[in-house]
Tab-separated table of C-alpha atoms in Angstrom:
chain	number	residue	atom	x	y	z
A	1	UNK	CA	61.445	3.216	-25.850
A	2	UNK	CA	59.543	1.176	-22.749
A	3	UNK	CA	56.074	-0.022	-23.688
A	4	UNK	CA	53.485	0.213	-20.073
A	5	UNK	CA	50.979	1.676	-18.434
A	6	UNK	CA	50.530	5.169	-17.548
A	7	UNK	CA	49.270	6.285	-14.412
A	8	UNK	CA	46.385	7.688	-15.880
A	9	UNK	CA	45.284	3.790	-17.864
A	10	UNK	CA	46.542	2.220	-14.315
A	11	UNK	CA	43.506	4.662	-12.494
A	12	UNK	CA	40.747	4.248	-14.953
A	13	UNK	CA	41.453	0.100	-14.882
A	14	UNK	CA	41.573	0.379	-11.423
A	15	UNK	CA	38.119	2.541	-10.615
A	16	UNK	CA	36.469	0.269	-13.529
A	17	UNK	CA	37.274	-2.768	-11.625
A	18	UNK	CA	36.372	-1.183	-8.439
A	19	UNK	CA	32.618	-0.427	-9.794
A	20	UNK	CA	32.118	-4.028	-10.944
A	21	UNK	CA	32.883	-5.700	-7.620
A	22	UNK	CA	30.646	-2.836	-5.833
A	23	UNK	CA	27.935	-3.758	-8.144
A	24	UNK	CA	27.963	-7.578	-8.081
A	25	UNK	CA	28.091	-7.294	-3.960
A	26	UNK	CA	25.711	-5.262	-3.683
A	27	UNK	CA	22.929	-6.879	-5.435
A	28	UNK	CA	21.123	-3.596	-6.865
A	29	UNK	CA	18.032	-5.182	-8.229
A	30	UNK	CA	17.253	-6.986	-4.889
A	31	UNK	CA	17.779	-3.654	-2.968
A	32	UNK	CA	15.837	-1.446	-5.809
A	33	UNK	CA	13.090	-3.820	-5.862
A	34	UNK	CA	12.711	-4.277	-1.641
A	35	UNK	CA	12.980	-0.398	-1.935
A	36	UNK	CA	10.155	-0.622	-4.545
A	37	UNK	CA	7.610	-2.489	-2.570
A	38	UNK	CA	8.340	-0.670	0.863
A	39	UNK	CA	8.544	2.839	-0.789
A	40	UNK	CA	4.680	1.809	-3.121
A	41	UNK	CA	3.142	0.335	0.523
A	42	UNK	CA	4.451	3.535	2.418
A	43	UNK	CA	2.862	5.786	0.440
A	44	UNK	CA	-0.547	3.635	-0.093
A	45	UNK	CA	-0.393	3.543	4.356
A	46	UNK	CA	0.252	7.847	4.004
A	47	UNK	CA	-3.049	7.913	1.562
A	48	UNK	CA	-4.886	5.979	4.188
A	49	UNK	CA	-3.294	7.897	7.090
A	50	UNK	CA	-4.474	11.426	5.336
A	51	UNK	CA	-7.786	10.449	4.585
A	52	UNK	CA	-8.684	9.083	8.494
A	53	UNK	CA	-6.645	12.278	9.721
A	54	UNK	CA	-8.140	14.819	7.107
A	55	UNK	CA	-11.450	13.614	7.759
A	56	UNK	CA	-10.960	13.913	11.689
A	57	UNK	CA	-10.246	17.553	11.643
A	58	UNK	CA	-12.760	18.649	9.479
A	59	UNK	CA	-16.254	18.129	8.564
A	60	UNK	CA	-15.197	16.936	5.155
A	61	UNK	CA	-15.440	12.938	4.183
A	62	UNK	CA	-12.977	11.306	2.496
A	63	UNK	CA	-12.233	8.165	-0.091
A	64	UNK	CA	-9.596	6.092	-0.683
A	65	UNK	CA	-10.351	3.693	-3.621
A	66	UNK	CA	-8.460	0.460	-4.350
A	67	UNK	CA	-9.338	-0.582	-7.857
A	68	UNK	CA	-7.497	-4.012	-7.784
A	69	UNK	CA	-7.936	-4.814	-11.445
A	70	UNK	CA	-5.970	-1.546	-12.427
A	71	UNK	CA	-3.704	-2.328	-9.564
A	72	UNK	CA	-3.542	1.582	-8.470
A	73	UNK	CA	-6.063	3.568	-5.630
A	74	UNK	CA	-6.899	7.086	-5.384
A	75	UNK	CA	-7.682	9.207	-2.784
A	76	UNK	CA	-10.142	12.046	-2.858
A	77	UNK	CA	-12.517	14.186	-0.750
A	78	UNK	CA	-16.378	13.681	-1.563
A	79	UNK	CA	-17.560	16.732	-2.168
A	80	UNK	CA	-20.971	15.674	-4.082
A	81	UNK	CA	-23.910	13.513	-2.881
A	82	UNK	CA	-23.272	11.054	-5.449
A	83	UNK	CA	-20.419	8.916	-4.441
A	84	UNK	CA	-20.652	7.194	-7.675
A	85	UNK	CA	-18.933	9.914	-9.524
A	86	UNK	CA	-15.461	10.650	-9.229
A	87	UNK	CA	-14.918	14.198	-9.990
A	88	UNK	CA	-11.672	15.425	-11.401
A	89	UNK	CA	-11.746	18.587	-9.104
A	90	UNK	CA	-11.599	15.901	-5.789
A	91	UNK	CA	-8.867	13.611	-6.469
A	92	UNK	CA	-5.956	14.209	-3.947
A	93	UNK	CA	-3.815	11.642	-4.875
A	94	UNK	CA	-3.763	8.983	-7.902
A	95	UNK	CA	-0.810	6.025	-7.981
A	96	UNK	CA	0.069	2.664	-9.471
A	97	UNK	CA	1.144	0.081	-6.998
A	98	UNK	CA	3.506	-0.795	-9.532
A	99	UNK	CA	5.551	-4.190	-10.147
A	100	UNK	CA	6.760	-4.961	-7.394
A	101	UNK	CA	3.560	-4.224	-5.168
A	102	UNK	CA	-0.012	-6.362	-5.987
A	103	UNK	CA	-2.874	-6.173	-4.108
A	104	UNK	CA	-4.287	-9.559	-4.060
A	105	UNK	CA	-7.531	-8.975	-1.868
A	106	UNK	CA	-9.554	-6.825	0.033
A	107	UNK	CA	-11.696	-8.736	3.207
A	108	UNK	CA	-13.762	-5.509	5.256
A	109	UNK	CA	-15.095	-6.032	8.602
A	110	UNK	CA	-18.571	-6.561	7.857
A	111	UNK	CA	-17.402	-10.110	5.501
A	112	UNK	CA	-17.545	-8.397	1.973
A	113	UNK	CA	-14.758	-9.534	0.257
A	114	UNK	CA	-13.267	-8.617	-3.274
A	115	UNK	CA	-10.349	-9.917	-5.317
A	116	UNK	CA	-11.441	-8.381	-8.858
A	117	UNK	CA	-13.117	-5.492	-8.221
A	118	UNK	CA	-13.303	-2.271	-6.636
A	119	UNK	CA	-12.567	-1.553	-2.281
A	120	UNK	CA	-13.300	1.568	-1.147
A	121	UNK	CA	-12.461	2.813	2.392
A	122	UNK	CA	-14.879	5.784	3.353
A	123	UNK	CA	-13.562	7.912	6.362
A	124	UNK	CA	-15.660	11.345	8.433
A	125	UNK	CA	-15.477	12.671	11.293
A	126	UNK	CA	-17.098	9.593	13.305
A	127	UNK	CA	-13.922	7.331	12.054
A	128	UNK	CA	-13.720	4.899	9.056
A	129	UNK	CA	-17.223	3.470	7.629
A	130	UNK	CA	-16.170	-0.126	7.740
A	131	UNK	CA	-12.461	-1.217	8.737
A	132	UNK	CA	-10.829	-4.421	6.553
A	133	UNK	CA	-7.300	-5.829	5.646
A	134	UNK	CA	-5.670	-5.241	2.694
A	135	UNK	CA	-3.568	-7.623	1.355
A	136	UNK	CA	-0.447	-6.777	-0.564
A	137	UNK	CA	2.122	-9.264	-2.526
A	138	UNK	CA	5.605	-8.489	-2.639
A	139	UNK	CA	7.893	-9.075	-5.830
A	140	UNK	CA	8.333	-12.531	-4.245
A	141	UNK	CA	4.282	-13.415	-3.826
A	142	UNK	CA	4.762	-12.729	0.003
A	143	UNK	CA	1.849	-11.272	1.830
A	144	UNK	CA	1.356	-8.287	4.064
A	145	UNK	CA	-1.779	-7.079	5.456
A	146	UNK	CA	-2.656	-3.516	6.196
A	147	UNK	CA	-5.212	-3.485	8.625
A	148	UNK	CA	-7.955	-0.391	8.672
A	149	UNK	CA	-8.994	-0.479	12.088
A	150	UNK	CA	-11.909	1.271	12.907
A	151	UNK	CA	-12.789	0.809	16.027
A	152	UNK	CA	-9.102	2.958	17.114
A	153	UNK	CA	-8.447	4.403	13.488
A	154	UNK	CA	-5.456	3.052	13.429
A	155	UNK	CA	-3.628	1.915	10.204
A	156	UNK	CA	-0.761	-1.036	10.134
A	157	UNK	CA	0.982	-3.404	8.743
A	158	UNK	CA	1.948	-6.787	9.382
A	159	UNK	CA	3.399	-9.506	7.269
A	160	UNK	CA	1.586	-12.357	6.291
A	161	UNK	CA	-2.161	-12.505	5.467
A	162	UNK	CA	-4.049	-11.236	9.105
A	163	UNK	CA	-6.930	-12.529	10.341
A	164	UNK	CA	-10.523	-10.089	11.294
A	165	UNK	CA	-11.403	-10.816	14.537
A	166	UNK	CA	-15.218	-11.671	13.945
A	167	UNK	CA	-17.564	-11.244	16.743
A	168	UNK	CA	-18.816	-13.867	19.052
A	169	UNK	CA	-22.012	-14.845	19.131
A	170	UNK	CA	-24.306	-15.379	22.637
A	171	UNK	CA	-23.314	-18.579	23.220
A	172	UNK	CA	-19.632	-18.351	22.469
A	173	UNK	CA	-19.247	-16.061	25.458
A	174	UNK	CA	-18.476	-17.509	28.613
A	175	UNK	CA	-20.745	-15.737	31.107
């Protein structure tokens, strides 16, 4: 009798060996966790997004909520007078920024700042209530901004940490 491989054993090693070599070049946790960040920013920019657009075709107001201790927002419509409240019935959206995606501070247009506490971005009709940059840390501690604008109600992002544009005073201005 000969002692060897069949073709079958041959296959198998061959497809095992295969997998292995896709696997080391392709580096899954670096892609899974680049996906990560990109696909927990995306969809913090879409809350944003729906809130200024919901609130521009409607009468209704709308609330997105960063609470940066639980590292997660929410968006709702307000549908009572107190704002204070979060009712069950008005949350649109709830999520966890997750591992991979921090938010390390929140800087509004008017100078309020917070790093431990609570943002919240308030959109109507007439546009967003105050505009600000959020600032986001990847898995690497690398910063991008989303900027609320709300002068054009306009939402983007930028890497690195952006800078407001603060007004000038009287005699700052050339003429």
């Amino acid at each position: 009798t000969r002692h060897g491989f069949t073709l079958a054993e041959t296959m198998v090693v061959i497809v095992i060996v295969s997998l292995l070599i896709l696997i080391a070049a392709t580096n899954p946790k670096g892609v899974i966790t680049k996906n990560s960040f990109k696909a927990k920013s995306q969809g913090f920019i879409a809350a944003l997004e729906a809130a200024s657009t919901s609130a521009g075709q409607s009468d209704k107001r709308y609330e997105v909520i960063i609470d940066i201790p639980q590292q997660s927002y929410l968006l709702r419509e307000i549908s009572s007078s107190n704002l204070a409240d979060v009712l069950e019935e008005e949350i649109i959206a709830e999520e966890d920024f997750g591992a991979n995606c921090a938010v390390s501070y929140v800087l509004f247009d008017d100078g309020q700042f917070t790093n431990e506490d609570r943002a919240k971005f308030r959109a109507s009709r007439a546009g967003w209530q105050f505009g600000g940059i959020i600032v986001l840390l990847d898995s690497d501690e690398r910063p991008w901004s989303i900027i609320v604008d709300r002068l054009s109600n306009i939402v983007r992002v930028q890497p690195g940490e952006a800078q407001i544009v603060w007004p000038r005073s009287k005699n700052e201005l050339p003429f």
